[in-house]
CSV table of C-alpha atoms in Angstrom, one decimal:
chain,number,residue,atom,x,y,z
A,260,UNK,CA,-10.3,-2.5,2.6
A,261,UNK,CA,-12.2,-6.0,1.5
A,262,UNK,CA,-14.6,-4.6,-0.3
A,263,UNK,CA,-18.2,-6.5,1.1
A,264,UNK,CA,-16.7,-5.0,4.5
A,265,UNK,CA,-16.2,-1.2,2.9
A,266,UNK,CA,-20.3,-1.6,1.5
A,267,UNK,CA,-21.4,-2.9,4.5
A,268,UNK,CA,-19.4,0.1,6.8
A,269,UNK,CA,-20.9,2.4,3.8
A,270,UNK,CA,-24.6,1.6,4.8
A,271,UNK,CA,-23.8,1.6,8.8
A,272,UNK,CA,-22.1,5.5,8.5
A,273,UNK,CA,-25.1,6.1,6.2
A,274,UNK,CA,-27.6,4.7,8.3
A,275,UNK,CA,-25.8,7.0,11.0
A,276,UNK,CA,-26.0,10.3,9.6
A,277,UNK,CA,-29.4,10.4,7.7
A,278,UNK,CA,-29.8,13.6,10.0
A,279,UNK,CA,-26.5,14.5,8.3
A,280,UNK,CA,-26.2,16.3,5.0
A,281,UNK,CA,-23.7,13.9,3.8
A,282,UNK,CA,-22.6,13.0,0.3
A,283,UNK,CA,-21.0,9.7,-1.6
A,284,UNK,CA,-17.8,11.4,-1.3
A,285,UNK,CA,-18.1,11.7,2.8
A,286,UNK,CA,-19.1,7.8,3.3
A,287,UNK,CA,-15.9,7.1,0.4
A,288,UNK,CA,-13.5,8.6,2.5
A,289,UNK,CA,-14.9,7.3,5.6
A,290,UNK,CA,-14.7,4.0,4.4
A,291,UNK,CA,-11.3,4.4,2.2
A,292,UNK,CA,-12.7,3.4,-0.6
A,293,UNK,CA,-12.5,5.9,-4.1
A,294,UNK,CA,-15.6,7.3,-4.6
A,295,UNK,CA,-16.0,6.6,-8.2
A,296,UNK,CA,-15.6,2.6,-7.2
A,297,UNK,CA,-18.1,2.8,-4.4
A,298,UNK,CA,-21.0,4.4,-5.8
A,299,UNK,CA,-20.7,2.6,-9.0
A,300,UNK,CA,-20.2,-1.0,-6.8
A,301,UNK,CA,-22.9,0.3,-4.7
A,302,UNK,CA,-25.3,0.5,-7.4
A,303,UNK,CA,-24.6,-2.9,-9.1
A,304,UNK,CA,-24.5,-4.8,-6.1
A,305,UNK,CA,-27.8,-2.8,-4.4
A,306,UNK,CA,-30.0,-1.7,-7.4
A,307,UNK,CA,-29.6,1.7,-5.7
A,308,UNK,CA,-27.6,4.7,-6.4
A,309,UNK,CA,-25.9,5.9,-2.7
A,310,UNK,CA,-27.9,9.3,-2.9
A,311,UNK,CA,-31.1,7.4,-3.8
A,312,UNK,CA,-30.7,5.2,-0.6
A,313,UNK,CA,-30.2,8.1,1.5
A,314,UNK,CA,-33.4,9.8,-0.3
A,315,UNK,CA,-35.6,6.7,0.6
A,316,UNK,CA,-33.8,6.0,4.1
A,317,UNK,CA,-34.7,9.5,5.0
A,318,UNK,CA,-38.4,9.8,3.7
A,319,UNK,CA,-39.3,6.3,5.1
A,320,UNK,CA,-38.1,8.1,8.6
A,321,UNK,CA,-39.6,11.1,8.0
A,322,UNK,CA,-43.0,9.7,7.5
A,323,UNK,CA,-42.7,7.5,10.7
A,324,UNK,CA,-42.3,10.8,12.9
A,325,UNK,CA,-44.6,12.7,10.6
A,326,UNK,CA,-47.3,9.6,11.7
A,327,UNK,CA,-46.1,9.5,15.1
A,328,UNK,CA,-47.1,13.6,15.4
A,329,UNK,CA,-44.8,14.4,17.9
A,330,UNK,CA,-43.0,17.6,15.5
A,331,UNK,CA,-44.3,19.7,13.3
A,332,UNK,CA,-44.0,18.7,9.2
A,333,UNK,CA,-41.3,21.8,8.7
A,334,UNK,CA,-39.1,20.6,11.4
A,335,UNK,CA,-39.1,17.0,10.2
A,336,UNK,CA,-37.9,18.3,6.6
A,337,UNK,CA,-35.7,20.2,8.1
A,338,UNK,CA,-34.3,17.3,10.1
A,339,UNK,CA,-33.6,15.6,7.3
A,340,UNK,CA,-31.8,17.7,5.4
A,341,UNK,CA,-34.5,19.8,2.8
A,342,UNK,CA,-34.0,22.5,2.3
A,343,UNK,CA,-37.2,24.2,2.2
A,344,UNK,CA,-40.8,22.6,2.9
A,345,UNK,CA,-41.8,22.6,-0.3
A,346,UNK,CA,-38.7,20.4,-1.8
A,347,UNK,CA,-39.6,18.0,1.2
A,348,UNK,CA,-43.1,17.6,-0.2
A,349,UNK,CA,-42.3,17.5,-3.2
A,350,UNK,CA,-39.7,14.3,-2.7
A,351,UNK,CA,-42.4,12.8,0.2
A,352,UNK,CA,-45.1,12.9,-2.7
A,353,UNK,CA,-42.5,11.2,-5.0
A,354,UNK,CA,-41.4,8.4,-2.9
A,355,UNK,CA,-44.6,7.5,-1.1
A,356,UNK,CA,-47.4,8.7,-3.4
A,357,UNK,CA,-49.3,11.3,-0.9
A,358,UNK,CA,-48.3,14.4,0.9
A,359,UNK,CA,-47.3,14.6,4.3
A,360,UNK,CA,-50.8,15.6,5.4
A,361,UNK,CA,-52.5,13.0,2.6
A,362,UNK,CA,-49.9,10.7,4.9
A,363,UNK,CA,-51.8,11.3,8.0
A,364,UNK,CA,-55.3,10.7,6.4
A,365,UNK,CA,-54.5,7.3,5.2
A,366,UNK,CA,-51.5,5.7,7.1
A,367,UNK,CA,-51.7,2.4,5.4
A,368,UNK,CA,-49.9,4.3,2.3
A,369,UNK,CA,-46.8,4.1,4.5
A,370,UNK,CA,-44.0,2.9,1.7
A,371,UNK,CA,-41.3,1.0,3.2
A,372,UNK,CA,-37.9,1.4,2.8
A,373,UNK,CA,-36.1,-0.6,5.3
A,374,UNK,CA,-32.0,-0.7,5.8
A,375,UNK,CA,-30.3,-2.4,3.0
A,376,UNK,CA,-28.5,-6.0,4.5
A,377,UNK,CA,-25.3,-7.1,2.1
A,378,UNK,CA,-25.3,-10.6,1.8
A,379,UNK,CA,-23.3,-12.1,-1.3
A,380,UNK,CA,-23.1,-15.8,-1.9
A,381,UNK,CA,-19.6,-16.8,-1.7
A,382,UNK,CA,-19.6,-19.7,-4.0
A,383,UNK,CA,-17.0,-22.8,-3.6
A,384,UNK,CA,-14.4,-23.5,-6.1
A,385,UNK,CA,-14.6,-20.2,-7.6
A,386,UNK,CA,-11.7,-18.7,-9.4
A,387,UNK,CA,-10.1,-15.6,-11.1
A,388,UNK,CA,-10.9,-18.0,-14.3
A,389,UNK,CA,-14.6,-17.7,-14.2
A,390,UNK,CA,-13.7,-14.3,-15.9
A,391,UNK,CA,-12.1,-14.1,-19.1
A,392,UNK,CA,-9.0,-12.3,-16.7
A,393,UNK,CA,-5.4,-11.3,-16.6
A,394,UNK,CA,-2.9,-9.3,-14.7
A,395,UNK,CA,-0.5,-6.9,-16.5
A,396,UNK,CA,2.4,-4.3,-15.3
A,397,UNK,CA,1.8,-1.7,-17.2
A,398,UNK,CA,5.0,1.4,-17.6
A,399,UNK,CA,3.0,4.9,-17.3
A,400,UNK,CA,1.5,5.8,-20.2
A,401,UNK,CA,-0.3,9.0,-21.3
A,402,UNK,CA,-3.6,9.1,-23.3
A,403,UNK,CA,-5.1,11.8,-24.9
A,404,UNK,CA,-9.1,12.5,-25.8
A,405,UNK,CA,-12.3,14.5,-25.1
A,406,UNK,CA,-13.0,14.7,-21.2
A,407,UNK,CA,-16.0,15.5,-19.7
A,408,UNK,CA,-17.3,16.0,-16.1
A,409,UNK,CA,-20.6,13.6,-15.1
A,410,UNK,CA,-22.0,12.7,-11.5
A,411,UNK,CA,-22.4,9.3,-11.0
A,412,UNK,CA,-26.4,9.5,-11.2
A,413,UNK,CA,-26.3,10.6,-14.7
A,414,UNK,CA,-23.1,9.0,-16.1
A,415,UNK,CA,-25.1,5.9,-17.4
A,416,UNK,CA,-27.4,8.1,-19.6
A,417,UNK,CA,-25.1,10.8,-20.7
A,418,UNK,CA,-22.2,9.3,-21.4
A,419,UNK,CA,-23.5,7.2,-24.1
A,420,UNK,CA,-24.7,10.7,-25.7
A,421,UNK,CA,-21.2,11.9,-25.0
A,422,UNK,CA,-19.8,8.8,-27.4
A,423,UNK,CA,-22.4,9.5,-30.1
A,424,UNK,CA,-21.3,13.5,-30.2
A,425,UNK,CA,-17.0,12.0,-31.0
A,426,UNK,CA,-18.5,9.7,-33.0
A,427,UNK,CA,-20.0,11.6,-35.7
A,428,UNK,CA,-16.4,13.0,-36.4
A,429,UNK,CA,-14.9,9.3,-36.7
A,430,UNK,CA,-18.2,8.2,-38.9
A,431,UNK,CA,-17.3,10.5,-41.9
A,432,UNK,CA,-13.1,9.1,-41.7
A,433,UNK,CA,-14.1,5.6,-41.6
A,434,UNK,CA,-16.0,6.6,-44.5
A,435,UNK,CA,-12.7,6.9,-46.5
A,436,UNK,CA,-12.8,10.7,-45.9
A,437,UNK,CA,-9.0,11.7,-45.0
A,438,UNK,CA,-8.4,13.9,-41.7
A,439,UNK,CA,-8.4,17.4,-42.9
A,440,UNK,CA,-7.9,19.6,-39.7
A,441,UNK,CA,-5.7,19.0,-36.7
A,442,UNK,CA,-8.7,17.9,-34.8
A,443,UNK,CA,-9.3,15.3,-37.2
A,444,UNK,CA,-5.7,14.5,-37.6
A,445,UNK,CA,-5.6,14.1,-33.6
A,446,UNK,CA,-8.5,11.5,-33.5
A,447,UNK,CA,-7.3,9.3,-36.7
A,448,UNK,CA,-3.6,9.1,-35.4
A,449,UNK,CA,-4.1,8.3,-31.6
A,450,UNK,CA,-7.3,6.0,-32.3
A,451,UNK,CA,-9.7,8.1,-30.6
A,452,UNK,CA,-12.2,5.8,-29.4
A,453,UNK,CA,-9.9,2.8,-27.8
A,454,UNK,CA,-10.2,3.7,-24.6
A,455,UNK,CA,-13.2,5.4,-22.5
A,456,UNK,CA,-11.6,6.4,-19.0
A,457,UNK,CA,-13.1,7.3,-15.6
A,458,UNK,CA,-10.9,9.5,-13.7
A,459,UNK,CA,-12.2,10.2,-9.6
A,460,UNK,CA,-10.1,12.9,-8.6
A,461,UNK,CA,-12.5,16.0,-8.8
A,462,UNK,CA,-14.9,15.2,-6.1
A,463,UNK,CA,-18.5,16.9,-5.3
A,464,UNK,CA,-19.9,13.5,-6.6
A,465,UNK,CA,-18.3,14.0,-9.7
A,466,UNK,CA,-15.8,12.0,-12.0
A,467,UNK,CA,-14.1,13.1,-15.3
A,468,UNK,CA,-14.7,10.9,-18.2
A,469,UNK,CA,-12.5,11.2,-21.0
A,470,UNK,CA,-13.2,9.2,-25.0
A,471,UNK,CA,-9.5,8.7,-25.5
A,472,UNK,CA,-6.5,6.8,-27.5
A,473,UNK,CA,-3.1,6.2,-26.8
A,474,UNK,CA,-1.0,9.5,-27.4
A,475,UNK,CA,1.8,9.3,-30.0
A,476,UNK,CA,3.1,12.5,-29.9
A,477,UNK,CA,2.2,15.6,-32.1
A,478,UNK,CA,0.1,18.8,-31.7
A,479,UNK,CA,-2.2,18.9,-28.8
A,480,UNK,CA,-5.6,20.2,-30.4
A,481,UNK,CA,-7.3,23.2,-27.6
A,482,UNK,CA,-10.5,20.5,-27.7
A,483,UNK,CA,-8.5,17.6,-26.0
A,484,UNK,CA,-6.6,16.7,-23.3
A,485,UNK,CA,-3.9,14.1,-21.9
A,486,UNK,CA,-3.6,11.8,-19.3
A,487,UNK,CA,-0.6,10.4,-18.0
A,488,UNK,CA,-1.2,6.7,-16.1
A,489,UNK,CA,1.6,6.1,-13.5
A,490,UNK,CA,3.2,2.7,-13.6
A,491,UNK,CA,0.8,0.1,-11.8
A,492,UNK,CA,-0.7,-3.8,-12.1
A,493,UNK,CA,-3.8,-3.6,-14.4
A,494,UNK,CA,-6.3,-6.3,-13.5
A,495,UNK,CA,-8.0,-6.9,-17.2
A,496,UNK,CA,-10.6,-8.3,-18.2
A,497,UNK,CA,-12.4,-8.9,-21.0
A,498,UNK,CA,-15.5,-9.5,-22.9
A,499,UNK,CA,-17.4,-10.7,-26.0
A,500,UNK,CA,-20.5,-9.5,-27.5
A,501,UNK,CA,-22.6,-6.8,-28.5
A,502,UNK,CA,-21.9,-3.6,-26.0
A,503,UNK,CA,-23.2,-2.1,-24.2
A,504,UNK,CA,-24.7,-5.0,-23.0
A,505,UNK,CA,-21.4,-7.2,-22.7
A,506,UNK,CA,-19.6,-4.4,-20.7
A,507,UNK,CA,-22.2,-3.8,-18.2
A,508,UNK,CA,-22.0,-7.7,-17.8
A,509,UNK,CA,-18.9,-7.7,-17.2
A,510,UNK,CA,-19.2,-4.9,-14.7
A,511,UNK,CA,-21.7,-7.0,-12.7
A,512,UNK,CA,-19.3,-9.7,-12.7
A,513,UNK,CA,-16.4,-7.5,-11.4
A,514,UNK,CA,-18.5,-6.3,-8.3
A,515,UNK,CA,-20.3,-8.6,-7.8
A,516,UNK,CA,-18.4,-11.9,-8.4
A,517,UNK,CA,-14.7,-10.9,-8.7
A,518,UNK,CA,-14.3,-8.4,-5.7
A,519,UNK,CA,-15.7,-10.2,-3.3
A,520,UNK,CA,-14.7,-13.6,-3.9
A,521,UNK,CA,-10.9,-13.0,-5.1
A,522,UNK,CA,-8.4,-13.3,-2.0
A,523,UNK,CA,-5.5,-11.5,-3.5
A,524,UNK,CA,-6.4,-8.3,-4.8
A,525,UNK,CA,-8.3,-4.9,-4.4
A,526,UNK,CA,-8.4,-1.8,-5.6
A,527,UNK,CA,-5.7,0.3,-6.0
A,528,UNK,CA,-6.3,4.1,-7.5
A,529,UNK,CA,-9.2,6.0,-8.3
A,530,UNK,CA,-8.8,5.6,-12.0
A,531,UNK,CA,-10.3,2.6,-14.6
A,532,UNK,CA,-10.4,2.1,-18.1
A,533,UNK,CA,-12.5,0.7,-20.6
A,534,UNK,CA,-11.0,-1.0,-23.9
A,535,UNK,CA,-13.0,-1.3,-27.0
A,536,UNK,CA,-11.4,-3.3,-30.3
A,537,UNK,CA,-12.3,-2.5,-33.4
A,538,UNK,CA,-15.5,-3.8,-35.7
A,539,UNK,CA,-18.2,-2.8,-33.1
A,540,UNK,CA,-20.7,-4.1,-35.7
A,541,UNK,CA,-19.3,-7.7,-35.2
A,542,UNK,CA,-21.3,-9.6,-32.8
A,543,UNK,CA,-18.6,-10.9,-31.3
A,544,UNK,CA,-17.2,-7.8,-30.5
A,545,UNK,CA,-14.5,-7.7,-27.9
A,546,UNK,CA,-13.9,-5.3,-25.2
A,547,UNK,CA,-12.8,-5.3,-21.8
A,548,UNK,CA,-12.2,-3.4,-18.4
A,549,UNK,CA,-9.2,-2.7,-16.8
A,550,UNK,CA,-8.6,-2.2,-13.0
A,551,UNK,CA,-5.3,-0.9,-11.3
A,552,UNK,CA,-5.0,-3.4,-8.2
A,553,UNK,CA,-2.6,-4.2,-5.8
A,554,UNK,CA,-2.3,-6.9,-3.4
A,555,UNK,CA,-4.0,-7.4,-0.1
């Protein structure tokens, strides 16, 4: 699906079911979109995570029937999808800064949150070569690394942590420290630490996330696991300067300038990968991001 028309379907089928206790994965496969692409488009292109827009959509609406004082406060959390009354005044005192009844004392404390509206700038003359990009056939390869499972909303916090917990073991090799057990011997000889790969295929708003290298063969240690890529076109791009800051621009520019404006490609798998060089203390450090596409 184009993907401007898959974000703007995935606020409509939102917008729909705020009564609903939907999740990311429900409006991903309503829209056919992977999950792990659309939530994380979502939130460059928006600002907003999917489950925080469906947070504020809902308390805006709650607090315009709480003011209207048709229903009773414990039906209107209930309505939209709290659980108790107490987690709904909790969230309501979050979002717009007085409870429910503090609501009906001062109605000009109303927050607003009104539906999102995508609009993206298609700009003339604009081509694949604004990005530093290239497409490659890549044969199925198989990777091998540390995996762990995040959500989307804490991937951008934890994950980092995740790095700095392989790292420690890579610090004292580069260090000029030979690998002494097979854990060690695994990381030196498949370049732990190339490759950081998002895997969707798990669901319940979560993605696997493995710190990985190309596998060469050898023991397997009980700490890390493999990946096998199946043959596909890899859109990939690429990057200079000091991360993270460089791959998160470049992740902008892939939603937000690349997707939407290129007429040939989209998405094709619920799997990316991110490439990192070597010399990360260079400040002209290169890395990149690599998509599997296919053609319109």
């Amino acid at each position: 699906m184009e993907w401007i028309t898959g974000l703007k379907k995935s606020i409509d089928f939102m917008e729909k079911n705020l009564c609903n206790n939907i999740t990311a994965d429900d409006v991903a496969k309503e829209v056919g979109i992977s999950s792990f692409y659309l939530q994380k488009g979502f939130a460059i292109v928006t600002g907003f995570s999917m489950a925080e827009y469906l947070r504020n959509r809902r308390l805006y609406n709650a607090a315009l029937e709480i003011l209207e004082e048709n229903e009773k406060i414990i039906d209107i959390a209930y309505k939209y999808c709290y659980e108790t009354p107490e987690s709904f005044s909790k969230a309501f005192t979050r979002f717009h800064g007085r409870s429910p009844r503090e609501l009906l004392k001062n109605k000009s404390s109303l927050k607003t949150f009104l539906p999102l509206q995508i609009k993206i700038s298609i700009q003339g003359g604009f081509t694949m070569k604004n990005l530093d990009f290239n497409l490659e056939k890549i044969e199925s390869f198989t990777v091998i690394g540390f995996e762990k499972e995040f959500t989307f909303e804490e991937a951008y916090k934890k994950i980092p942590d995740f790095w700095q917990d392989i790292m420690k073991i890579q610090y004292s090799m580069f260090a000029g420290r030979k690998p002494e057990t097979e854990l060690e011997k695994a990381i030196f000889e498949n370049e732990i630490g190339e490759f950081g790969v998002c895997i969707d295929d798990i669901g319940n708003g979560k993605f696997r996330y493995m710190i990985a290298g190309r596998y060469k063969g050898g023991n397997i240690p009980k700490e890390m696991k493999l990946f096998t890529f199946p043959t596909v076109d890899w859109a990939k791009f690429q990057c200079r300067g000091e991360n993270p800051k460089a791959i998160q621009s470049l992740n902008t520019k892939i939603f937000k300038e690349w997707l939407p404006n290129n007429p040939e490609y989209e998405m094709s798998a619920g799997f990316n990968i991110e490439w990192y060089s070597k010399g990360i203390n260079n400040p002209d450090y290169e890395s990149g991001i690599w998509f599997p596409v296919k053609k319109k």
